[in-house]
N, CA, C and O atoms as a DFTB+ gen file, in Angstrom:
460 C
 N C O
     1  1      22.017      -3.972      27.614
     2  2      20.682      -3.470      27.316
     3  2      20.807      -2.105      26.632
     4  3      21.548      -1.237      27.095
     5  1      20.097      -1.928      25.559
     6  2      20.154      -0.684      24.798
     7  2      19.430       0.432      25.549
     8  3      18.433       0.200      26.233
     9  1      19.948       1.628      25.406
    10  2      19.339       2.802      26.029
    11  2      18.118       3.222      25.206
    12  3      18.265       3.582      24.038
    13  1      16.903       3.181      25.796
    14  2      15.709       3.528      25.019
    15  2      15.649       5.006      24.624
    16  3      14.881       5.379      23.737
    17  1      16.451       5.843      25.275
    18  2      16.426       7.276      24.978
    19  2      17.515       7.685      23.994
    20  3      17.633       8.867      23.670
    21  1      18.297       6.751      23.521
    22  2      19.407       7.057      22.612
    23  2      18.921       7.784      21.359
    24  3      19.602       8.677      20.855
    25  1      17.758       7.407      20.862
    26  2      17.227       8.006      19.628
    27  2      16.857       9.481      19.795
    28  3      16.624      10.177      18.807
    29  1      16.803       9.959      21.039
    30  2      16.446      11.352      21.298
    31  2      17.648      12.220      21.649
    32  3      17.476      13.409      21.919
    33  1      18.847      11.671      21.655
    34  2      20.034      12.422      22.070
    35  2      20.518      13.409      21.013
    36  3      21.099      14.441      21.349
    37  1      20.291      13.109      19.778
    38  2      20.740      13.952      18.665
    39  2      19.532      14.458      17.892
    40  3      18.485      13.810      17.878
    41  1      19.671      15.623      17.243
    42  2      18.572      16.111      16.396
    43  2      18.227      15.092      15.322
    44  3      19.114      14.495      14.713
    45  1      16.963      14.900      15.099
    46  2      16.498      13.960      14.080
    47  2      14.989      13.841      14.116
    48  3      14.323      14.510      14.906
    49  1      14.450      12.987      13.258
    50  2      12.994      12.870      13.141
    51  2      12.293      12.485      14.447
    52  3      11.206      12.987      14.730
    53  1      12.893      11.614      15.234
    54  2      12.247      11.185      16.491
    55  2      12.118      12.351      17.474
    56  3      11.059      12.553      18.068
    57  1      13.190      13.107      17.640
    58  2      13.153      14.213      18.591
    59  2      12.254      15.345      18.090
    60  3      11.535      15.960      18.877
    61  1      12.293      15.618      16.801
    62  2      11.407      16.627      16.222
    63  2       9.947      16.199      16.411
    64  3       9.095      17.013      16.765
    65  1       9.672      14.919      16.172
    66  2       8.323      14.392      16.380
    67  2       7.875      14.509      17.828
    68  3       6.707      14.782      18.103
    69  1       8.805      14.302      18.751
    70  2       8.483      14.453      20.168
    71  2       8.083      15.893      20.483
    72  3       7.075      16.128      21.150
    73  1       8.868      16.849      20.009
    74  2       8.541      18.265      20.239
    75  2       7.157      18.603      19.679
    76  3       6.349      19.250      20.345
    77  1       6.899      18.162      18.459
    78  2       5.626      18.506      17.822
    79  2       4.452      17.775      18.469
    80  3       3.351      18.322      18.540
    81  1       4.670      16.547      18.943
    82  2       3.615      15.824      19.655
    83  2       3.280      16.499      20.979
    84  3       2.110      16.612      21.345
    85  1       4.302      16.946      21.692
    86  2       4.060      17.676      22.938
    87  2       3.293      18.964      22.670
    88  3       2.393      19.330      23.426
    89  1       3.657      19.651      21.583
    90  2       2.963      20.896      21.246
    91  2       1.500      20.610      20.894
    92  3       0.608      21.344      21.319
    93  1       1.252      19.555      20.124
    94  2      -0.126      19.205      19.752
    95  2      -0.948      18.854      20.994
    96  3      -2.109      19.249      21.099
    97  1      -0.358      18.119      21.929
    98  2      -1.068      17.783      23.171
    99  2      -1.361      19.050      23.976
   100  3      -2.442      19.187      24.548
   101  1      -0.416      19.959      24.019
   102  2      -0.609      21.223      24.730
   103  2      -1.726      22.039      24.084
   104  3      -2.591      22.576      24.776
   105  1      -1.703      22.130      22.758
   106  2      -2.730      22.891      22.051
   107  2      -4.113      22.254      22.227
   108  3      -5.101      22.964      22.414
   109  1      -4.187      20.930      22.168
   110  2      -5.472      20.246      22.352
   111  2      -5.999      20.466      23.766
   112  3      -7.195      20.686      23.957
   113  1      -5.117      20.409      24.751
   114  2      -5.531      20.631      26.133
   115  2      -6.056      22.052      26.326
   116  3      -7.029      22.268      27.048
   117  1      -5.413      23.006      25.685
   118  2      -5.856      24.404      25.797
   119  2      -7.180      24.634      25.076
   120  3      -7.994      25.448      25.512
   121  1      -7.394      23.920      23.979
   122  2      -8.584      24.164      23.166
   123  2      -9.823      23.438      23.679
   124  3     -10.940      23.935      23.538
   125  1      -9.631      22.275      24.267
   126  2     -10.772      21.482      24.698
   127  2     -11.201      21.892      26.111
   128  3     -10.389      21.932      27.035
   129  1     -12.468      22.188      26.252
   130  2     -13.014      22.597      27.551
   131  2     -14.039      21.555      27.984
   132  3     -14.924      21.186      27.212
   133  1     -13.913      21.075      29.241
   134  2     -14.912      20.109      29.706
   135  2     -16.310      20.727      29.710
   136  3     -16.474      21.900      30.045
   137  1     -17.294      19.950      29.343
   138  2     -18.682      20.450      29.323
   139  2     -19.285      20.425      30.720
   140  3     -18.967      19.565      31.541
   141  1     -20.144      21.372      30.961
   142  2     -20.877      21.390      32.204
   143  2     -20.151      22.043      33.368
   144  3     -20.683      22.086      34.477
   145  1     -18.977      22.539      33.143
   146  2     -18.239      23.194      34.224
   147  2     -18.027      24.654      33.870
   148  3     -17.720      25.008      32.732
   149  1     -18.200      25.476      34.872
   150  2     -17.932      26.896      34.686
   151  2     -16.481      27.159      35.078
   152  3     -16.023      26.702      36.125
   153  1     -15.777      27.880      34.252
   154  2     -14.381      28.210      34.511
   155  2     -14.310      29.306      35.570
   156  3     -14.982      30.330      35.453
   157  1     -13.498      29.091      36.601
   158  2     -13.346      30.102      37.655
   159  2     -12.535      31.290      37.179
   160  3     -12.668      32.384      37.728
   161  1     -11.713      31.104      36.188
   162  2     -10.841      32.166      35.721
   163  2      -9.493      32.109      36.422
   164  3      -9.349      31.491      37.477
   165  1      -8.526      32.751      35.829
   166  2      -7.160      32.698      36.332
   167  2      -7.023      33.339      37.706
   168  3      -6.457      32.734      38.616
   169  1      -7.529      34.547      37.865
   170  2      -7.361      35.240      39.147
   171  2      -8.031      34.503      40.305
   172  3      -7.445      34.376      41.381
   173  1      -9.237      34.025      40.094
   174  2      -9.928      33.294      41.159
   175  2      -9.207      31.990      41.486
   176  3      -9.104      31.614      42.653
   177  1      -8.721      31.318      40.487
   178  2      -7.964      30.086      40.718
   179  2      -6.711      30.369      41.531
   180  3      -6.405      29.645      42.479
   181  1      -5.986      31.422      41.163
   182  2      -4.769      31.770      41.901
   183  2      -5.081      32.205      43.334
   184  3      -4.291      31.941      44.241
   185  1      -6.215      32.865      43.549
   186  2      -6.600      33.267      44.897
   187  2      -6.938      32.063      45.782
   188  3      -6.591      32.033      46.962
   189  1      -7.612      31.084      45.202
   190  2      -8.110      29.948      45.975
   191  2      -7.088      28.824      46.185
   192  3      -7.166      28.102      47.179
   193  1      -6.150      28.671      45.277
   194  2      -5.323      27.471      45.290
   195  2      -3.827      27.772      45.426
   196  3      -3.225      28.409      44.561
   197  1      -3.254      27.305      46.514
   198  2      -1.808      27.429      46.703
   199  2      -1.069      26.629      45.620
   200  3      -0.067      27.089      45.073
   201  1      -1.576      25.431      45.321
   202  2      -0.967      24.601      44.279
   203  2      -0.917      25.357      42.949
   204  3       0.099      25.318      42.255
   205  1      -1.992      26.034      42.595
   206  2      -2.031      26.798      41.339
   207  2      -1.001      27.921      41.347
   208  3      -0.362      28.183      40.328
   209  1      -0.837      28.577      42.475
   210  2       0.166      29.644      42.573
   211  2       1.575      29.085      42.389
   212  3       2.400      29.685      41.700
   213  1       1.847      27.941      43.004
   214  2       3.163      27.321      42.858
   215  2       3.391      26.893      41.409
   216  3       4.477      27.104      40.868
   217  1       2.390      26.298      40.782
   218  2       2.535      25.859      39.386
   219  2       2.701      27.059      38.451
   220  3       3.453      26.984      37.479
   221  1       2.016      28.150      38.733
   222  2       2.154      29.363      37.936
   223  2       3.588      29.890      38.028
   224  3       4.169      30.285      37.017
   225  1       4.157      29.896      39.233
   226  2       5.547      30.328      39.421
   227  2       6.511      29.361      38.743
   228  3       7.507      29.784      38.156
   229  1       6.216      28.063      38.823
   230  2       7.059      27.052      38.183
   231  2       7.067      27.234      36.669
   232  3       8.121      27.156      36.037
   233  1       5.915      27.470      36.100
   234  2       5.823      27.695      34.657
   235  2       6.601      28.950      34.263
   236  3       7.270      28.969      33.230
   237  1       6.514      29.988      35.078
   238  2       7.277      31.206      34.807
   239  2       8.776      30.951      34.851
   240  3       9.519      31.456      34.010
   241  1       9.220      30.170      35.826
   242  2      10.652      29.846      35.928
   243  2      11.107      29.018      34.727
   244  3      12.162      29.290      34.154
   245  1      10.321      28.013      34.341
   246  2      10.699      27.177      33.194
   247  2      10.651      27.965      31.890
   248  3      11.483      27.751      31.008
   249  1       9.695      28.866      31.759
   250  2       9.636      29.706      30.560
   251  2      10.863      30.609      30.474
   252  3      11.410      30.821      29.391
   253  1      11.290      31.136      31.611
   254  2      12.485      31.976      31.629
   255  2      13.717      31.169      31.237
   256  3      14.537      31.634      30.445
   257  1      13.852      29.966      31.782
   258  2      14.983      29.107      31.402
   259  2      14.922      28.731      29.926
   260  3      15.947      28.713      29.245
   261  1      13.719      28.429      29.428
   262  2      13.564      28.107      28.011
   263  2      13.933      29.277      27.116
   264  3      14.564      29.093      26.075
   265  1      13.543      30.476      27.515
   266  2      13.880      31.677      26.742
   267  2      15.384      31.905      26.743
   268  3      15.964      32.216      25.703
   269  1      16.018      31.753      27.896
   270  2      17.482      31.895      27.967
   271  2      18.183      30.846      27.114
   272  3      19.167      31.148      26.438
   273  1      17.685      29.630      27.145
   274  2      18.255      28.560      26.317
   275  2      18.151      28.930      24.837
   276  3      19.122      28.802      24.091
   277  1      16.977      29.388      24.420
   278  2      16.769      29.748      23.013
   279  2      17.712      30.857      22.582
   280  3      18.284      30.797      21.494
   281  1      17.877      31.858      23.416
   282  2      18.700      33.016      23.057
   283  2      20.194      32.693      23.077
   284  3      20.947      33.209      22.252
   285  1      20.626      31.848      24.009
   286  2      22.068      31.613      24.152
   287  2      22.590      30.426      23.367
   288  3      23.800      30.334      23.162
   289  1      21.739      29.510      22.916
   290  2      22.213      28.291      22.262
   291  2      22.162      28.340      20.742
   292  3      22.499      27.351      20.091
   293  1      21.762      29.432      20.172
   294  2      21.619      29.517      18.723
   295  2      22.243      30.813      18.216
   296  3      22.500      31.736      18.989
   297  1      22.477      30.868      16.939
   298  2      22.959      32.097      16.303
   299  2      21.919      32.679      15.354
   300  3      22.168      33.695      14.704
   301  1      20.779      32.053      15.274
   302  2      19.717      32.507      14.390
   303  2      19.080      33.786      14.927
   304  3      18.881      33.908      16.136
   305  1      18.759      34.738      14.057
   306  2      18.048      35.939      14.512
   307  2      16.669      35.603      15.101
   308  3      16.137      36.369      15.904
   309  1      16.104      34.485      14.713
   310  2      14.811      34.053      15.226
   311  2      14.857      33.753      16.720
   312  3      13.817      33.708      17.376
   313  1      16.056      33.548      17.262
   314  2      16.182      33.191      18.682
   315  2      15.626      34.279      19.598
   316  3      15.088      33.978      20.664
   317  1      15.753      35.536      19.189
   318  2      15.235      36.629      20.020
   319  2      13.710      36.657      20.010
   320  3      13.083      36.915      21.037
   321  1      13.122      36.395      18.864
   322  2      11.664      36.324      18.766
   323  2      11.164      35.140      19.592
   324  3      10.218      35.270      20.369
   325  1      11.811      33.981      19.417
   326  2      11.411      32.781      20.170
   327  2      11.582      32.996      21.664
   328  3      10.719      32.596      22.446
   329  1      12.675      33.617      22.073
   330  2      12.903      33.877      23.486
   331  2      11.851      34.800      24.073
   332  3      11.331      34.543      25.158
   333  1      11.538      35.866      23.365
   334  2      10.506      36.796      23.845
   335  2       9.137      36.154      23.908
   336  3       8.412      36.323      24.888
   337  1       8.778      35.419      22.870
   338  2       7.478      34.746      22.870
   339  2       7.400      33.672      23.947
   340  3       6.338      33.454      24.530
   341  1       8.515      33.000      24.214
   342  2       8.531      31.981      25.264
   343  2       8.249      32.601      26.627
   344  3       7.590      31.985      27.465
   345  1       8.739      33.806      26.852
   346  2       8.441      34.491      28.115
   347  2       6.952      34.800      28.257
   348  3       6.425      34.855      29.368
   349  1       6.279      35.000      27.124
   350  2       4.866      35.381      27.156
   351  2       3.941      34.162      27.088
   352  3       2.994      34.064      27.868
   353  1       4.203      33.249      26.179
   354  2       3.288      32.116      25.975
   355  2       3.924      30.761      26.284
   356  3       3.312      29.727      26.016
   357  1       5.119      30.744      26.832
   358  2       5.750      29.511      27.297
   359  2       5.995      28.489      26.201
   360  3       6.547      28.803      25.146
   361  1       5.574      27.262      26.471
   362  2       5.846      26.133      25.571
   363  2       5.150      26.253      24.222
   364  3       5.553      25.599      23.260
   365  1       4.115      27.078      24.138
   366  2       3.467      27.275      22.842
   367  2       4.456      27.849      21.828
   368  3       4.332      27.585      20.632
   369  1       5.434      28.628      22.287
   370  2       6.463      29.175      21.401
   371  2       7.741      28.349      21.444
   372  3       8.388      28.165      20.413
   373  1       8.113      27.851      22.606
   374  2       9.393      27.156      22.754
   375  2       9.432      25.833      22.003
   376  3      10.425      25.551      21.333
   377  1       8.399      25.017      22.089
   378  2       8.424      23.702      21.437
   379  2       8.560      23.793      19.912
   380  3       9.380      23.071      19.346
   381  1       7.790      24.652      19.219
   382  2       8.014      24.763      17.765
   383  2       9.405      25.298      17.430
   384  3      10.008      24.879      16.442
   385  1       9.919      26.225      18.249
   386  2      11.263      26.743      18.001
   387  2      12.305      25.634      18.149
   388  3      13.204      25.521      17.316
   389  1      12.195      24.825      19.185
   390  2      13.142      23.725      19.369
   391  2      13.054      22.720      18.220
   392  3      14.074      22.208      17.758
   393  1      11.832      22.442      17.761
   394  2      11.663      21.541      16.612
   395  2      12.327      22.131      15.370
   396  3      12.996      21.414      14.625
   397  1      12.150      23.419      15.145
   398  2      12.753      24.077      13.980
   399  2      14.276      24.045      14.068
   400  3      14.947      23.766      13.074
   401  1      14.828      24.330      15.254
   402  2      16.290      24.284      15.433
   403  2      16.828      22.876      15.204
   404  3      17.864      22.706      14.560
   405  1      16.136      21.869      15.724
   406  2      16.563      20.485      15.504
   407  2      16.482      20.114      14.035
   408  3      17.366      19.433      13.514
   409  1      15.428      20.557      13.365
   410  2      15.286      20.272      11.938
   411  2      16.450      20.867      11.156
   412  3      17.013      20.212      10.280
   413  1      16.813      22.116      11.473
   414  2      17.960      22.752      10.809
   415  2      19.250      21.992      11.073
   416  3      20.027      21.749      10.150
   417  1      19.485      21.617      12.325
   418  2      20.709      20.892      12.689
   419  2      20.743      19.520      12.025
   420  3      21.795      19.085      11.558
   421  1      19.623      18.848      11.981
   422  2      19.542      17.525      11.360
   423  2      19.826      17.616       9.864
   424  3      20.575      16.803       9.322
   425  1      19.229      18.603       9.195
   426  2      19.483      18.791       7.757
   427  2      20.937      19.144       7.501
   428  3      21.538      18.638       6.554
   429  1      21.513      20.007       8.335
   430  2      22.920      20.399       8.164
   431  2      23.834      19.187       8.343
   432  3      24.808      19.024       7.608
   433  1      23.519      18.349       9.309
   434  2      24.317      17.160       9.533
   435  2      24.227      16.187       8.359
   436  3      25.200      15.503       8.042
   437  1      23.091      16.125       7.729
   438  2      22.905      15.257       6.564
   439  2      23.498      15.878       5.309
   440  3      23.651      15.192       4.298
   441  1      23.833      17.157       5.353
   442  2      24.413      17.827       4.192
   443  2      23.382      18.405       3.247
   444  3      23.735      18.786       2.130
   445  1      22.098      18.490       3.652
   446  2      21.036      19.007       2.789
   447  2      21.058      20.527       2.687
   448  3      20.653      21.087       1.669
   449  1      21.527      21.193       3.731
   450  2      21.498      22.658       3.749
   451  2      22.566      23.166       4.674
   452  3      23.116      22.420       5.484
   453  1      22.855      24.441       4.549
   454  2      23.812      25.064       5.458
   455  2      23.128      25.425       6.751
   456  3      21.947      25.772       6.760
   457  1      23.858      25.345       7.841
   458  2      23.269      25.656       9.155
   459  2      23.091      27.130       9.344
   460  3      22.609      27.565      10.391
């Protein structure tokens, strides 16, 4: 049986598309607000909900790991900008950076450009 995830193991159009699709879903979720509901706000949500506090800490931990990955896995000067922005805005910065890095690696592997 073929591995359904094989197409995502190496940089290429499928993996780049996955990164950009995740980013688009994230942006749409952030932009769309349900009608008829009043937003409690971040501080009130964190005060009222233990689950929200845990998820906030989880997002901070994953953003830190993503920033470290960006800074340590590349030689591009952009890695420092991506790492810093990932600490502040999380996946909004990390996903486009990963797509850009994969695009560069994919092009270099095809011989279209230098890495």
